[in-house]
PDB file of C-alpha atoms in Angstrom:
ATOM      1  CA  UNK M   1     -62.723 -96.083  58.056  1.00 53.00           C
ATOM      2  CA  UNK M   2     -59.080 -95.312  57.718  1.00 57.00           C
ATOM      3  CA  UNK M   3     -56.674 -98.018  58.765  1.00 87.00           C
ATOM      4  CA  UNK M   4     -52.989 -98.624  58.772  1.00 93.00           C
ATOM      5  CA  UNK M   5     -52.007-102.029  60.083  1.00 94.00           C
ATOM      6  CA  UNK M   6     -48.611-103.152  61.346  1.00 94.00           C
ATOM      7  CA  UNK M   7     -47.252-106.235  63.071  1.00 89.00           C
ATOM      8  CA  UNK M   8     -46.692-105.014  66.649  1.00 84.00           C
ATOM      9  CA  UNK M   9     -43.682-107.235  67.212  1.00 89.00           C
ATOM     10  CA  UNK M  10     -41.409-107.052  69.033  1.00 94.00           C
ATOM     11  CA  UNK M  11     -38.847-108.200  66.521  1.00 96.00           C
ATOM     12  CA  UNK M  12     -35.800-109.450  68.403  1.00 97.00           C
ATOM     13  CA  UNK M  13     -32.719-109.631  66.168  1.00 97.00           C
ATOM     14  CA  UNK M  14     -28.961-109.846  66.740  1.00 97.00           C
ATOM     15  CA  UNK M  15     -26.603-107.116  65.639  1.00 98.00           C
ATOM     16  CA  UNK M  16     -25.811-107.388  61.950  1.00 98.00           C
ATOM     17  CA  UNK M  17     -29.086-109.028  61.031  1.00 98.00           C
ATOM     18  CA  UNK M  18     -31.423-107.889  58.283  1.00 98.00           C
ATOM     19  CA  UNK M  19     -34.991-107.224  59.351  1.00 97.00           C
ATOM     20  CA  UNK M  20     -38.080-106.219  57.395  1.00 96.00           C
ATOM     21  CA  UNK M  21     -41.318-104.628  58.516  1.00 94.00           C
ATOM     22  CA  UNK M  22     -44.521-104.599  56.537  1.00 94.00           C
ATOM     23  CA  UNK M  23     -47.495-102.309  56.751  1.00 95.00           C
ATOM     24  CA  UNK M  24     -50.856-102.444  54.985  1.00 95.00           C
ATOM     25  CA  UNK M  25     -53.245 -99.590  54.390  1.00 93.00           C
ATOM     26  CA  UNK M  26     -56.943 -99.654  53.593  1.00 89.00           C
ATOM     27  CA  UNK M  27     -57.480 -96.583  51.427  1.00 83.00           C
ATOM     28  CA  UNK M  28     -56.431 -97.334  47.870  1.00 80.00           C
ATOM     29  CA  UNK M  29     -56.397 -93.615  47.055  1.00 79.00           C
ATOM     30  CA  UNK M  30     -53.694 -92.923  49.643  1.00 79.00           C
ATOM     31  CA  UNK M  31     -51.133 -90.570  48.257  1.00 81.00           C
ATOM     32  CA  UNK M  32     -48.101 -90.282  50.538  1.00 90.00           C
ATOM     33  CA  UNK M  33     -46.295 -92.779  52.719  1.00 93.00           C
ATOM     34  CA  UNK M  34     -43.695 -92.495  55.451  1.00 94.00           C
ATOM     35  CA  UNK M  35     -41.800 -94.321  58.128  1.00 96.00           C
ATOM     36  CA  UNK M  36     -41.372 -92.539  61.460  1.00 96.00           C
ATOM     37  CA  UNK M  37     -39.117 -93.769  64.234  1.00 97.00           C
ATOM     38  CA  UNK M  38     -39.884 -93.457  67.934  1.00 97.00           C
ATOM     39  CA  UNK M  39     -37.235 -94.204  70.542  1.00 96.00           C
ATOM     40  CA  UNK M  40     -38.347 -95.369  73.956  1.00 94.00           C
ATOM     41  CA  UNK M  41     -40.011 -92.534  75.880  1.00 93.00           C
ATOM     42  CA  UNK M  42     -39.254 -90.061  73.101  1.00 96.00           C
ATOM     43  CA  UNK M  43     -41.263 -88.343  70.402  1.00 97.00           C
ATOM     44  CA  UNK M  44     -41.732 -89.766  66.889  1.00 97.00           C
ATOM     45  CA  UNK M  45     -39.418 -88.440  64.214  1.00 96.00           C
ATOM     46  CA  UNK M  46     -39.538 -88.790  60.445  1.00 94.00           C
ATOM     47  CA  UNK M  47     -37.219 -91.579  59.296  1.00 96.00           C
ATOM     48  CA  UNK M  48     -37.918 -91.532  55.577  1.00 94.00           C
ATOM     49  CA  UNK M  49     -40.544 -91.015  52.938  1.00 91.00           C
ATOM     50  CA  UNK M  50     -41.603 -93.918  50.735  1.00 92.00           C
ATOM     51  CA  UNK M  51     -41.655 -93.327  47.007  1.00 86.00           C
ATOM     52  CA  UNK M  52     -43.367 -95.416  44.336  1.00 85.00           C
ATOM     53  CA  UNK M  53     -40.046 -96.406  42.832  1.00 86.00           C
ATOM     54  CA  UNK M  54     -38.618 -97.419  46.181  1.00 88.00           C
ATOM     55  CA  UNK M  55     -35.881 -95.508  47.945  1.00 92.00           C
ATOM     56  CA  UNK M  56     -32.824 -96.154  50.002  1.00 94.00           C
ATOM     57  CA  UNK M  57     -31.072 -94.218  52.738  1.00 94.00           C
ATOM     58  CA  UNK M  58     -27.917 -95.945  53.877  1.00 96.00           C
ATOM     59  CA  UNK M  59     -28.918 -99.207  55.526  1.00 97.00           C
ATOM     60  CA  UNK M  60     -32.624 -98.454  55.201  1.00 97.00           C
ATOM     61  CA  UNK M  61     -34.743 -99.314  52.162  1.00 97.00           C
ATOM     62  CA  UNK M  62     -38.400 -98.419  51.811  1.00 96.00           C
ATOM     63  CA  UNK M  63     -40.729 -99.857  49.204  1.00 95.00           C
ATOM     64  CA  UNK M  64     -44.308 -99.280  48.176  1.00 94.00           C
ATOM     65  CA  UNK M  65     -46.635-101.735  46.478  1.00 92.00           C
ATOM     66  CA  UNK M  66     -49.759 -99.826  45.501  1.00 90.00           C
ATOM     67  CA  UNK M  67     -51.474-102.817  43.911  1.00 90.00           C
ATOM     68  CA  UNK M  68     -51.306-104.789  47.168  1.00 91.00           C
ATOM     69  CA  UNK M  69     -51.545-101.686  49.349  1.00 92.00           C
ATOM     70  CA  UNK M  70     -48.516-102.330  51.464  1.00 91.00           C
ATOM     71  CA  UNK M  71     -45.336-100.572  52.437  1.00 95.00           C
ATOM     72  CA  UNK M  72     -42.150-102.165  53.663  1.00 96.00           C
ATOM     73  CA  UNK M  73     -39.038-101.075  55.517  1.00 97.00           C
ATOM     74  CA  UNK M  74     -35.850-103.117  55.298  1.00 97.00           C
ATOM     75  CA  UNK M  75     -32.987-102.538  57.700  1.00 98.00           C
ATOM     76  CA  UNK M  76     -29.677-104.148  56.819  1.00 98.00           C
ATOM     77  CA  UNK M  77     -26.749-104.730  59.188  1.00 98.00           C
ATOM     78  CA  UNK M  78     -28.813-103.860  62.270  1.00 98.00           C
ATOM     79  CA  UNK M  79     -27.164-101.769  64.970  1.00 98.00           C
ATOM     80  CA  UNK M  80     -27.982-101.579  68.666  1.00 98.00           C
ATOM     81  CA  UNK M  81     -29.038 -97.989  68.028  1.00 97.00           C
ATOM     82  CA  UNK M  82     -31.748 -99.164  65.629  1.00 98.00           C
ATOM     83  CA  UNK M  83     -33.753-100.427  68.605  1.00 98.00           C
ATOM     84  CA  UNK M  84     -36.937 -98.374  68.478  1.00 97.00           C
ATOM     85  CA  UNK M  85     -40.553 -98.495  67.400  1.00 96.00           C
ATOM     86  CA  UNK M  86     -41.135 -97.938  63.689  1.00 97.00           C
ATOM     87  CA  UNK M  87     -44.384 -96.250  62.747  1.00 96.00           C
ATOM     88  CA  UNK M  88     -45.966 -96.632  59.329  1.00 96.00           C
ATOM     89  CA  UNK M  89     -47.704 -93.415  58.344  1.00 94.00           C
ATOM     90  CA  UNK M  90     -50.051 -92.684  55.448  1.00 92.00           C
ATOM     91  CA  UNK M  91     -51.503 -89.489  54.063  1.00 89.00           C
ATOM     92  CA  UNK M  92     -54.897 -90.565  52.789  1.00 82.00           C
ATOM     93  CA  UNK M  93     -56.942 -88.730  50.214  1.00 76.00           C
ATOM     94  CA  UNK M  94     -59.864 -86.967  51.839  1.00 74.00           C
ATOM     95  CA  UNK M  95     -58.185 -86.627  55.201  1.00 77.00           C
ATOM     96  CA  UNK M  96     -56.463 -83.510  56.451  1.00 81.00           C
ATOM     97  CA  UNK M  97     -54.152 -85.327  58.809  1.00 87.00           C
ATOM     98  CA  UNK M  98     -51.792 -88.269  58.731  1.00 90.00           C
ATOM     99  CA  UNK M  99     -52.887 -91.766  59.708  1.00 90.00           C
ATOM    100  CA  UNK M 100     -50.466 -93.612  61.966  1.00 93.00           C
ATOM    101  CA  UNK M 101     -50.065 -97.341  62.409  1.00 94.00           C
ATOM    102  CA  UNK M 102     -49.591 -98.581  65.948  1.00 94.00           C
ATOM    103  CA  UNK M 103     -45.930 -99.264  65.338  1.00 95.00           C
ATOM    104  CA  UNK M 104     -43.578-102.232  65.233  1.00 95.00           C
ATOM    105  CA  UNK M 105     -41.014-102.553  67.994  1.00 95.00           C
ATOM    106  CA  UNK M 106     -37.486-103.609  67.077  1.00 97.00           C
ATOM    107  CA  UNK M 107     -34.994-104.827  69.663  1.00 97.00           C
ATOM    108  CA  UNK M 108     -31.427-105.348  68.469  1.00 98.00           C
ATOM    109  CA  UNK M 109     -29.236-107.339  70.852  1.00 97.00           C
ATOM    110  CA  UNK M 110     -25.435-107.725  71.017  1.00 95.00           C
TER     111      UNK M 110
ATOM    112  CA  UNK U   1     -33.394 -74.934  67.582  1.00 67.00           C
ATOM    113  CA  UNK U   2     -36.405 -75.232  69.890  1.00 78.00           C
ATOM    114  CA  UNK U   3     -38.842 -76.653  67.305  1.00 95.00           C
ATOM    115  CA  UNK U   4     -41.935 -77.661  69.276  1.00 98.00           C
ATOM    116  CA  UNK U   5     -41.935 -77.019  73.006  1.00 97.00           C
ATOM    117  CA  UNK U   6     -44.606 -78.402  75.284  1.00 97.00           C
ATOM    118  CA  UNK U   7     -45.110 -77.976  78.992  1.00 97.00           C
ATOM    119  CA  UNK U   8     -45.317 -79.468  81.511  1.00 97.00           C
ATOM    120  CA  UNK U   9     -43.281 -82.627  80.899  1.00 97.00           C
ATOM    121  CA  UNK U  10     -44.909 -84.444  83.803  1.00 97.00           C
ATOM    122  CA  UNK U  11     -48.119 -83.866  85.719  1.00 97.00           C
ATOM    123  CA  UNK U  12     -50.112 -85.784  88.299  1.00 97.00           C
ATOM    124  CA  UNK U  13     -53.743 -84.832  88.755  1.00 97.00           C
ATOM    125  CA  UNK U  14     -56.581 -86.021  90.896  1.00 97.00           C
ATOM    126  CA  UNK U  15     -59.850 -87.006  89.265  1.00 97.00           C
ATOM    127  CA  UNK U  16     -61.930 -83.927  88.581  1.00 97.00           C
ATOM    128  CA  UNK U  17     -59.047 -81.467  88.516  1.00 97.00           C
ATOM    129  CA  UNK U  18     -58.422 -79.329  85.483  1.00 96.00           C
ATOM    130  CA  UNK U  19     -55.227 -78.449  83.703  1.00 96.00           C
ATOM    131  CA  UNK U  20     -53.882 -77.001  80.481  1.00 98.00           C
ATOM    132  CA  UNK U  21     -51.046 -78.387  78.389  1.00 98.00           C
ATOM    133  CA  UNK U  22     -49.159 -75.685  76.558  1.00 98.00           C
ATOM    134  CA  UNK U  23     -47.496 -76.016  73.169  1.00 98.00           C
ATOM    135  CA  UNK U  24     -45.477 -73.547  71.133  1.00 98.00           C
ATOM    136  CA  UNK U  25     -43.626 -73.878  67.836  1.00 97.00           C
ATOM    137  CA  UNK U  26     -41.054 -71.556  66.332  1.00 96.00           C
ATOM    138  CA  UNK U  27     -41.011 -72.918  62.774  1.00 95.00           C
ATOM    139  CA  UNK U  28     -43.715 -70.618  61.394  1.00 94.00           C
ATOM    140  CA  UNK U  29     -45.918 -73.667  60.786  1.00 94.00           C
ATOM    141  CA  UNK U  30     -49.563 -73.145  59.954  1.00 94.00           C
ATOM    142  CA  UNK U  31     -50.944 -76.367  61.426  1.00 94.00           C
ATOM    143  CA  UNK U  32     -50.744 -77.783  64.916  1.00 96.00           C
ATOM    144  CA  UNK U  33     -51.972 -81.010  66.514  1.00 96.00           C
ATOM    145  CA  UNK U  34     -52.530 -82.721  69.812  1.00 98.00           C
ATOM    146  CA  UNK U  35     -52.131 -86.515  70.028  1.00 97.00           C
ATOM    147  CA  UNK U  36     -52.322 -88.964  72.869  1.00 97.00           C
ATOM    148  CA  UNK U  37     -50.370 -92.213  72.950  1.00 96.00           C
ATOM    149  CA  UNK U  38     -51.362 -95.208  75.006  1.00 94.00           C
ATOM    150  CA  UNK U  39     -49.805 -98.687  75.085  1.00 87.00           C
ATOM    151  CA  UNK U  40     -51.246-100.838  72.331  1.00 83.00           C
ATOM    152  CA  UNK U  41     -53.295 -97.966  70.904  1.00 85.00           C
ATOM    153  CA  UNK U  42     -50.718 -96.015  68.981  1.00 88.00           C
ATOM    154  CA  UNK U  43     -50.990 -92.293  68.364  1.00 93.00           C
ATOM    155  CA  UNK U  44     -54.533 -90.958  68.341  1.00 94.00           C
ATOM    156  CA  UNK U  45     -55.418 -87.466  67.217  1.00 95.00           C
ATOM    157  CA  UNK U  46     -57.369 -85.422  69.757  1.00 97.00           C
ATOM    158  CA  UNK U  47     -57.716 -82.065  68.007  1.00 97.00           C
ATOM    159  CA  UNK U  48     -55.912 -80.163  65.340  1.00 95.00           C
ATOM    160  CA  UNK U  49     -55.741 -76.630  64.041  1.00 95.00           C
ATOM    161  CA  UNK U  50     -55.249 -76.346  60.303  1.00 93.00           C
ATOM    162  CA  UNK U  51     -54.451 -72.654  60.590  1.00 92.00           C
ATOM    163  CA  UNK U  52     -54.666 -69.813  63.064  1.00 92.00           C
ATOM    164  CA  UNK U  53     -58.281 -69.271  64.049  1.00 91.00           C
ATOM    165  CA  UNK U  54     -59.516 -72.781  63.239  1.00 94.00           C
ATOM    166  CA  UNK U  55     -59.755 -75.969  65.249  1.00 96.00           C
ATOM    167  CA  UNK U  56     -61.196 -79.373  64.380  1.00 95.00           C
ATOM    168  CA  UNK U  57     -61.922 -82.566  66.242  1.00 96.00           C
ATOM    169  CA  UNK U  58     -59.772 -85.587  65.696  1.00 94.00           C
ATOM    170  CA  UNK U  59     -60.382 -89.201  66.574  1.00 92.00           C
ATOM    171  CA  UNK U  60     -60.744 -88.850  70.372  1.00 95.00           C
ATOM    172  CA  UNK U  61     -61.875 -85.313  71.291  1.00 97.00           C
ATOM    173  CA  UNK U  62     -64.211 -86.098  74.192  1.00 96.00           C
ATOM    174  CA  UNK U  63     -63.096 -84.605  77.488  1.00 96.00           C
ATOM    175  CA  UNK U  64     -60.756 -82.086  75.881  1.00 98.00           C
ATOM    176  CA  UNK U  65     -60.849 -78.520  74.626  1.00 97.00           C
ATOM    177  CA  UNK U  66     -58.261 -76.647  72.616  1.00 98.00           C
ATOM    178  CA  UNK U  67     -57.316 -73.066  71.901  1.00 97.00           C
ATOM    179  CA  UNK U  68     -55.189 -71.806  69.039  1.00 96.00           C
ATOM    180  CA  UNK U  69     -53.968 -68.730  70.810  1.00 91.00           C
ATOM    181  CA  UNK U  70     -51.934 -67.435  67.870  1.00 95.00           C
ATOM    182  CA  UNK U  71     -49.891 -68.932  65.070  1.00 96.00           C
ATOM    183  CA  UNK U  72     -47.238 -70.198  67.478  1.00 97.00           C
ATOM    184  CA  UNK U  73     -49.327 -71.568  70.346  1.00 97.00           C
ATOM    185  CA  UNK U  74     -51.901 -74.344  70.664  1.00 98.00           C
ATOM    186  CA  UNK U  75     -53.113 -75.397  74.101  1.00 98.00           C
ATOM    187  CA  UNK U  76     -55.015 -78.474  75.255  1.00 98.00           C
ATOM    188  CA  UNK U  77     -57.311 -78.271  78.272  1.00 98.00           C
ATOM    189  CA  UNK U  78     -58.717 -81.032  80.429  1.00 97.00           C
ATOM    190  CA  UNK U  79     -61.686 -79.508  82.235  1.00 93.00           C
ATOM    191  CA  UNK U  80     -62.374 -82.421  84.593  1.00 96.00           C
ATOM    192  CA  UNK U  81     -59.633 -85.021  84.427  1.00 96.00           C
ATOM    193  CA  UNK U  82     -60.514 -88.713  84.493  1.00 97.00           C
ATOM    194  CA  UNK U  83     -58.245 -91.755  85.001  1.00 97.00           C
ATOM    195  CA  UNK U  84     -58.920 -92.694  81.357  1.00 96.00           C
ATOM    196  CA  UNK U  85     -57.008 -89.562  80.367  1.00 97.00           C
ATOM    197  CA  UNK U  86     -53.798 -90.921  81.861  1.00 97.00           C
ATOM    198  CA  UNK U  87     -51.543 -90.920  78.822  1.00 97.00           C
ATOM    199  CA  UNK U  88     -48.582 -89.383  77.057  1.00 97.00           C
ATOM    200  CA  UNK U  89     -49.619 -86.288  75.130  1.00 98.00           C
ATOM    201  CA  UNK U  90     -47.712 -85.052  72.107  1.00 98.00           C
ATOM    202  CA  UNK U  91     -48.065 -81.723  70.402  1.00 98.00           C
ATOM    203  CA  UNK U  92     -46.968 -81.510  66.777  1.00 97.00           C
ATOM    204  CA  UNK U  93     -46.836 -78.999  63.977  1.00 96.00           C
ATOM    205  CA  UNK U  94     -46.602 -79.040  60.197  1.00 93.00           C
ATOM    206  CA  UNK U  95     -46.486 -76.608  57.318  1.00 88.00           C
ATOM    207  CA  UNK U  96     -50.148 -77.299  56.543  1.00 84.00           C
ATOM    208  CA  UNK U  97     -52.791 -79.994  56.344  1.00 80.00           C
ATOM    209  CA  UNK U  98     -53.380 -82.436  53.516  1.00 76.00           C
ATOM    210  CA  UNK U  99     -50.137 -82.718  51.579  1.00 72.00           C
ATOM    211  CA  UNK U 100     -48.675 -80.082  53.898  1.00 70.00           C
ATOM    212  CA  UNK U 101     -49.057 -82.486  56.798  1.00 71.00           C
ATOM    213  CA  UNK U 102     -46.513 -84.928  55.441  1.00 78.00           C
ATOM    214  CA  UNK U 103     -43.773 -83.942  57.842  1.00 88.00           C
ATOM    215  CA  UNK U 104     -44.813 -83.557  61.443  1.00 93.00           C
ATOM    216  CA  UNK U 105     -42.467 -82.165  64.060  1.00 95.00           C
ATOM    217  CA  UNK U 106     -43.341 -83.395  67.519  1.00 97.00           C
ATOM    218  CA  UNK U 107     -42.703 -81.987  70.950  1.00 98.00           C
ATOM    219  CA  UNK U 108     -40.989 -84.125  73.579  1.00 97.00           C
ATOM    220  CA  UNK U 109     -44.278 -85.192  75.157  1.00 97.00           C
ATOM    221  CA  UNK U 110     -46.157 -84.583  78.387  1.00 98.00           C
ATOM    222  CA  UNK U 111     -46.771 -87.513  80.716  1.00 97.00           C
ATOM    223  CA  UNK U 112     -50.058 -87.098  82.550  1.00 97.00           C
ATOM    224  CA  UNK U 113     -51.275 -89.337  85.355  1.00 97.00           C
ATOM    225  CA  UNK U 114     -54.795 -88.969  86.700  1.00 97.00           C
ATOM    226  CA  UNK U 115     -55.387 -90.652  90.052  1.00 96.00           C
TER     227      UNK U 115
END
């Protein structure tokens, strides 16, 4: 059974805060990892890929821990516009399609 | 820059009615997908088409049929709608399956209510 687990939240944080999301996956042979972002009543969009060495894109940092089978997303200096649901996504060996977590909702308040 | 276009955006059906959701992509992608999204359930794959001429069941195919009309178009049909099919439906496309599925481009969604 393929599983990607996320804390559903919501995470309520003030502007400027740092917030981290974790995600665990069940298939140790999983090969590719991503964070997608979904704004309220909109479609999901790719936020960033997650590489083994960790990667950063502006205020966003993604990390992968293969030994513990988890992925993290760190958002620094949160903005109101960061309010969204963040979906952890895994491409698992043996599956043709991506496996989505249920998402973690982030609410950034003034 | 149309990307993935799906129609209709909103639809209300009565139980037992049928309808077809249309999806078209202009990115020359090989693979196309239909997902449904329900509160607390996340995105669930209904059907996908790895390439023109092929279709495969996903996680929740019951009550649905699909047609890959050509490389651009992938439709989803509800033959006899049920209230349990009330959901937001997303069409998506990607370059391929497996490693080619890493980047999905989604349509804006179709909100279906079955009374």
